[in-house]
CSV table of C-alpha atoms and ligand atoms in Angstrom, one decimal:
chain,number,residue,atom,x,y,z
A,45,MET,CA,-19.8,8.8,-3.9
A,46,ARG,CA,-20.4,9.9,-7.5
A,47,PRO,CA,-23.5,7.9,-8.6
A,48,GLU,CA,-21.7,6.6,-11.8
A,49,VAL,CA,-18.9,5.2,-9.7
A,50,GLN,CA,-21.2,3.5,-7.3
A,51,ALA,CA,-23.1,2.0,-10.3
A,52,GLN,CA,-19.8,0.8,-11.8
A,53,LEU,CA,-18.7,-0.8,-8.5
A,54,ALA,CA,-22.1,-2.4,-7.8
A,55,PRO,CA,-21.5,-5.7,-9.7
A,56,PHE,CA,-18.2,-6.3,-7.9
A,57,LEU,CA,-19.8,-5.5,-4.5
A,58,ARG,CA,-22.5,-8.0,-5.3
A,59,THR,CA,-19.8,-10.7,-5.7
A,60,VAL,CA,-18.5,-9.7,-2.2
A,61,ALA,CA,-22.0,-10.0,-0.8
A,62,GLU,CA,-22.4,-13.5,-2.4
A,63,ALA,CA,-19.0,-14.9,-1.6
A,64,ARG,CA,-18.1,-16.7,1.6
A,65,HIS,CA,-14.8,-14.7,1.8
A,66,ALA,CA,-13.4,-11.6,0.2
A,67,VAL,CA,-10.0,-9.9,0.2
A,68,LEU,CA,-9.3,-6.2,0.6
A,69,LEU,CA,-5.7,-5.3,-0.3
A,70,VAL,CA,-4.8,-1.7,0.7
A,71,ASP,CA,-1.8,0.6,0.4
A,72,TYR,CA,-1.4,2.7,3.5
A,73,ASP,CA,0.2,6.2,2.9
A,74,GLY,CA,-1.9,8.4,0.6
A,75,THR,CA,-4.6,5.7,0.4
A,76,LEU,CA,-5.9,5.1,4.0
A,77,ALA,CA,-4.0,8.0,5.5
A,78,PRO,CA,-3.3,11.6,4.3
A,79,PHE,CA,0.3,12.5,3.9
A,80,HIS,CA,1.9,14.1,7.0
A,81,THR,CA,5.4,15.7,7.1
A,82,LYS,CA,5.9,13.7,10.3
A,83,ARG,CA,5.6,10.1,9.0
A,84,ASP,CA,5.0,8.7,12.5
A,85,GLN,CA,1.9,10.9,12.7
A,86,ALA,CA,0.3,9.9,9.4
A,87,TYR,CA,-2.9,8.4,10.9
A,88,PRO,CA,-5.8,7.3,8.7
A,89,TYR,CA,-8.5,9.6,7.6
A,90,PRO,CA,-11.1,10.0,10.4
A,91,GLY,CA,-13.7,7.2,10.0
A,92,VAL,CA,-11.4,4.8,8.2
A,93,VAL,CA,-10.3,2.8,11.3
A,94,PRO,CA,-13.8,2.2,12.7
A,95,LEU,CA,-15.0,1.0,9.3
A,96,LEU,CA,-12.0,-1.3,8.7
A,97,GLN,CA,-12.4,-2.6,12.3
A,98,GLU,CA,-16.0,-3.5,11.6
A,99,ILE,CA,-15.0,-5.1,8.3
A,100,VAL,CA,-12.4,-7.2,10.0
A,101,ARG,CA,-14.7,-8.1,12.9
A,102,ASN,CA,-17.4,-9.2,10.5
A,103,GLY,CA,-15.1,-12.0,9.7
A,104,ARG,CA,-15.6,-12.4,6.0
A,105,THR,CA,-12.9,-10.1,4.7
A,106,ARG,CA,-9.1,-10.6,4.9
A,107,VAL,CA,-7.7,-7.1,5.1
A,108,VAL,CA,-4.1,-7.0,3.9
A,109,VAL,CA,-1.9,-3.9,4.0
A,110,ILE,CA,0.7,-3.6,1.2
A,111,SER,CA,2.9,-0.7,2.0
A,112,GLY,CA,6.3,0.9,1.1
A,113,ARG,CA,6.9,1.2,4.9
A,114,GLY,CA,8.4,-1.4,7.1
A,115,THR,CA,5.8,-3.6,8.6
A,116,THR,CA,6.4,-2.5,12.2
A,117,ASP,CA,6.0,1.1,11.1
A,118,VAL,CA,2.4,0.5,10.0
A,119,LEU,CA,1.1,-1.2,13.1
A,120,PRO,CA,1.0,1.7,15.6
A,121,LEU,CA,-0.7,3.9,13.0
A,122,LEU,CA,-3.4,1.4,12.0
A,123,ASN,CA,-4.8,0.2,15.3
A,124,ILE,CA,-7.1,-2.7,14.3
A,125,ARG,CA,-7.7,-5.9,16.2
A,126,PRO,CA,-7.0,-8.6,15.2
A,127,ARG,CA,-4.2,-7.0,13.4
A,128,PRO,CA,-4.3,-7.3,9.6
A,129,GLU,CA,-1.6,-9.1,7.6
A,130,ILE,CA,1.0,-6.5,6.5
A,131,TRP,CA,3.4,-6.7,3.5
A,132,GLY,CA,6.1,-4.1,4.0
A,133,ILE,CA,8.8,-2.5,1.8
A,134,HIS,CA,6.7,-3.1,-1.4
A,135,GLY,CA,6.4,-6.8,-0.5
A,136,LEU,CA,10.0,-7.5,0.5
A,137,GLN,CA,8.7,-8.1,4.1
A,138,ARG,CA,5.6,-10.0,5.2
A,139,MET,CA,4.1,-9.9,8.7
A,140,LYS,CA,1.3,-12.5,9.2
A,141,THR,CA,-1.6,-12.0,11.6
A,142,ASP,CA,0.1,-13.9,14.3
A,143,GLY,CA,3.0,-11.4,14.2
A,144,SER,CA,5.5,-13.7,12.7
A,145,THR,CA,7.6,-11.9,10.0
A,146,GLU,CA,9.3,-13.2,6.9
A,147,MET,CA,12.3,-11.1,6.2
A,148,PRO,CA,13.9,-10.6,2.9
A,149,ARG,CA,17.0,-12.7,2.1
A,150,LEU,CA,19.3,-10.2,0.5
A,151,ASP,CA,22.4,-11.2,-1.4
A,152,GLU,CA,25.8,-9.7,-0.8
A,153,LYS,CA,25.8,-7.4,-3.9
A,154,THR,CA,22.5,-5.9,-2.7
A,155,LEU,CA,23.7,-5.4,0.8
A,156,ASN,CA,26.9,-3.8,-0.3
A,157,GLY,CA,24.9,-1.5,-2.6
A,158,LEU,CA,22.7,-0.4,0.3
A,159,LEU,CA,25.7,0.2,2.5
A,160,ASP,CA,27.2,2.4,-0.3
A,161,ALA,CA,23.9,4.3,-0.7
A,162,ASP,CA,24.0,4.9,3.1
A,163,ARG,CA,27.6,6.0,3.0
A,164,TRP,CA,26.8,8.4,0.2
A,165,LEU,CA,24.1,10.0,2.4
A,166,GLY,CA,26.5,10.3,5.2
A,167,TYR,CA,29.1,12.0,3.0
A,168,GLN,CA,26.4,14.4,1.7
A,169,GLN,CA,25.1,14.9,5.3
A,170,LEU,CA,21.7,13.8,4.3
A,171,ARG,CA,21.1,11.0,6.6
A,172,HIS,CA,18.4,12.9,8.5
A,173,THR,CA,16.2,12.9,5.4
A,174,ALA,CA,16.4,9.1,5.1
A,175,GLU,CA,14.2,6.3,6.3
A,176,PHE,CA,16.1,3.0,6.7
A,177,LYS,CA,14.3,-0.2,6.1
A,178,ALA,CA,15.4,-3.8,5.5
A,179,GLY,CA,16.2,-3.9,1.9
A,180,SER,CA,15.8,-0.2,1.1
A,181,ILE,CA,16.6,3.4,1.9
A,182,ALA,CA,14.0,6.1,1.2
A,183,ILE,CA,14.6,9.9,1.1
A,184,HIS,CA,11.6,12.1,1.9
A,185,TRP,CA,11.1,15.7,0.9
A,186,ARG,CA,7.5,16.2,1.7
A,187,GLY,CA,7.0,19.6,3.3
A,188,MET,CA,10.1,21.1,1.7
A,189,SER,CA,9.9,23.9,-0.9
A,190,GLU,CA,10.0,22.7,-4.5
A,191,GLU,CA,13.5,24.2,-4.9
A,192,ASP,CA,14.9,22.4,-1.8
A,193,ALA,CA,13.3,19.1,-2.9
A,194,GLU,CA,14.9,19.4,-6.3
A,195,ASP,CA,18.2,20.2,-4.8
A,196,LEU,CA,18.0,17.2,-2.4
A,197,ARG,CA,16.9,14.9,-5.2
A,198,ALA,CA,19.9,16.0,-7.3
A,199,ARG,CA,22.4,15.5,-4.5
A,200,VAL,CA,21.0,12.0,-3.7
A,201,LEU,CA,21.0,10.9,-7.3
A,202,LEU,CA,24.5,12.1,-7.9
A,203,GLY,CA,25.7,9.1,-5.9
A,204,TRP,CA,22.8,6.8,-6.0
A,205,ARG,CA,22.5,6.5,-9.8
A,206,ARG,CA,25.9,4.9,-10.1
A,207,ILE,CA,25.4,2.7,-7.0
A,208,ALA,CA,22.1,1.4,-8.4
A,209,GLU,CA,23.8,0.6,-11.6
A,210,TYR,CA,26.7,-1.5,-10.3
A,211,SER,CA,24.8,-3.1,-7.4
A,212,GLY,CA,21.6,-3.9,-9.3
A,213,LEU,CA,19.4,-1.9,-7.0
A,214,ASP,CA,16.2,-0.2,-8.2
A,215,LEU,CA,15.7,3.5,-8.0
A,216,LEU,CA,12.1,4.4,-7.4
A,217,ASP,CA,10.5,7.8,-7.4
A,218,PHE,CA,7.4,8.0,-5.2
A,219,ASP,CA,5.0,10.8,-4.2
A,220,GLY,CA,7.3,13.0,-2.0
A,221,GLY,CA,10.6,11.2,-2.3
A,222,ILE,CA,12.9,8.7,-3.9
A,223,GLU,CA,14.0,5.2,-2.8
A,224,ILE,CA,16.8,2.9,-3.5
A,225,ARG,CA,15.9,-0.7,-2.9
A,226,ALA,CA,16.5,-4.4,-3.5
A,227,SER,CA,15.0,-5.3,-6.8
A,228,GLU,CA,13.5,-8.6,-5.8
A,229,ALA,CA,10.0,-7.4,-5.2
A,230,ASP,CA,7.5,-4.8,-6.1
A,231,LYS,CA,3.8,-4.5,-5.0
A,232,GLY,CA,2.8,-6.4,-8.2
A,233,ASP,CA,4.8,-9.4,-7.0
A,234,ALA,CA,3.3,-9.1,-3.5
A,235,VAL,CA,-0.2,-9.1,-5.0
A,236,ARG,CA,0.5,-12.0,-7.3
A,237,THR,CA,2.0,-14.0,-4.5
A,238,PHE,CA,-0.9,-13.3,-2.2
A,239,LEU,CA,-3.5,-14.1,-4.8
A,240,SER,CA,-1.8,-17.4,-5.7
A,241,GLU,CA,-2.4,-18.6,-2.1
A,242,ILE,CA,-6.2,-18.0,-2.2
A,243,SER,CA,-9.1,-19.4,-4.3
A,244,PRO,CA,-9.5,-17.7,-7.7
A,245,ALA,CA,-13.2,-17.4,-6.9
A,246,THR,CA,-12.5,-15.1,-3.9
A,247,PRO,CA,-13.5,-11.5,-4.8
A,248,ALA,CA,-10.4,-9.2,-4.3
A,249,ALA,CA,-9.8,-5.5,-4.5
A,250,PHE,CA,-6.6,-3.4,-4.4
A,251,LEU,CA,-6.6,0.2,-3.3
A,252,GLY,CA,-3.6,2.4,-3.9
A,253,ASP,CA,-2.5,5.9,-4.7
A,254,ASP,CA,1.1,6.0,-5.8
A,255,ILE,CA,3.2,5.2,-8.9
A,256,THR,CA,4.5,2.3,-6.9
A,257,ASP,CA,0.9,0.9,-6.8
A,258,GLU,CA,0.6,0.7,-10.6
A,259,SER,CA,2.3,-2.7,-10.7
A,260,ALA,CA,-0.3,-3.9,-8.2
A,261,PHE,CA,-3.1,-2.5,-10.3
A,262,ARG,CA,-1.8,-4.5,-13.2
A,263,ALA,CA,-1.5,-7.6,-11.1
A,264,MET,CA,-5.2,-7.3,-10.3
A,265,GLN,CA,-6.2,-7.5,-14.0
A,266,GLY,CA,-8.5,-10.4,-14.6
A,267,ARG,CA,-8.5,-11.2,-11.0
A,268,GLY,CA,-10.3,-8.4,-9.1
A,269,ILE,CA,-10.8,-4.7,-9.1
A,270,SER,CA,-8.1,-2.0,-8.8
A,271,VAL,CA,-8.9,1.4,-7.3
A,272,LEU,CA,-6.9,4.6,-7.4
A,273,VAL,CA,-7.5,6.6,-4.2
A,274,ARG,CA,-6.2,10.1,-4.7
A,275,PRO,CA,-7.5,13.7,-4.4
A,276,ARG,CA,-6.8,14.3,-8.0
A,277,TRP,CA,-7.1,11.8,-10.9
A,278,ARG,CA,-3.9,10.9,-12.8
A,279,LYS,CA,-3.2,8.6,-15.6
A,280,THR,CA,-3.4,5.1,-14.1
A,281,GLU,CA,-4.0,1.5,-14.9
A,282,ALA,CA,-6.5,1.3,-12.0
A,283,GLN,CA,-10.1,0.6,-13.1
A,284,PHE,CA,-11.7,3.0,-10.7
A,285,TRP,CA,-10.9,6.3,-9.0
A,286,LEU,CA,-12.1,7.3,-5.5
A,287,LYS,CA,-11.6,10.7,-4.1
A,288,PRO,CA,-10.6,10.5,-0.4
A,289,PRO,CA,-11.7,10.8,2.3
A,290,ASP,CA,-15.5,10.8,1.5
A,291,GLU,CA,-15.5,8.4,-1.4
A,292,LEU,CA,-13.1,6.0,0.3
A,293,LEU,CA,-15.4,6.0,3.4
A,294,ASP,CA,-18.4,5.4,1.1
A,295,PHE,CA,-16.5,2.5,-0.5
A,296,LEU,CA,-15.7,0.9,2.9
A,297,GLU,CA,-19.2,1.4,4.0
A,298,LEU,CA,-20.6,-0.4,0.9
A,299,TRP,CA,-18.1,-3.2,1.4
A,300,LEU,CA,-19.2,-3.6,5.0
A,301,LYS,CA,-22.8,-3.5,3.9
A,302,ALA,CA,-22.1,-6.2,1.3
A,303,CYS,CA,-20.5,-8.4,4.1
A,304,THR,CA,-23.5,-7.8,6.4
A,305,GLU,CA,-25.9,-8.7,3.5
A,306,HIS,CA,-24.1,-11.9,3.1
A,307,ASN,CA,-24.8,-12.7,6.8
A,308,THR,CA,-28.5,-12.0,6.3
A,309,PHE,CA,-28.4,-14.1,3.1
A,310,ASP,CA,-26.7,-16.9,5.0
A,311,SER,CA,-29.2,-17.0,7.9
A,312,GLY,CA,-32.0,-16.8,5.4
A,313,MET,CA,-30.6,-19.9,3.7
A,314,ALA,CA,-30.2,-21.6,7.1
A,315,ALA,CA,-33.8,-20.8,8.0
A,316,ALA,CA,-35.0,-22.1,4.6
A,317,VAL,CA,-33.1,-25.4,5.1
A,318,ASN,CA,-34.1,-25.8,8.7
A,319,GLY,CA,-37.7,-24.9,8.1
B,100,LIG,MG1,0.7,5.2,-1.0
């Protein structure tokens, strides 16, 4: 990790070492895992899973994944036990650690809009480019030539713009595609909801890469740290930038070290009290 970044992160990591519990909120695609043209093969960067596994096993950190994917999509890619809590579809869906899922309640207007968006793809013979989720449809053009991607985007938007307008759905560009979805939630809402359930004293961090993570970065302001994880820096509201995979792995290692230090600190206290 660049020494200046490590120095900037040090005060936060100290709070992690000193706290009883900490929260690590992470996006999945582009953050923990490099992009893959086959989405079901987008496994995390080598080294990420063992470190996250150790962090979870240490017991002081709640790891929560907040992804644009559906929750069940993330599980086979991020094989960690016990399974972390997962918020899917930008927070429209929530799967708790016991596997129970809270599904979005979508109103009729939203559902009809999604049906129309799907019909439009059928009409344009573009269904094979789509990923269907509860509350959203995403079109992916990763791996296509720039020209093909632009053509695909134009054809999709030709129908979706109007549909989004009359049905109140959101159109959302992301890295490698576009999505039409229920407007009830974004990652910022997910982060705010999650943080409202835990003690304000609990150190928290959010790691993300995409434009859709910016609302989550903003939601962390005054509450914890926000980290852009991306090979190249871009304009962002995140406080820190880590270049994956190396600096991401360094960060996770430092986090784990902070949690382990806490254990030492704790047993030292216990010894002092008992002695
Ligand atoms: Mg991402």
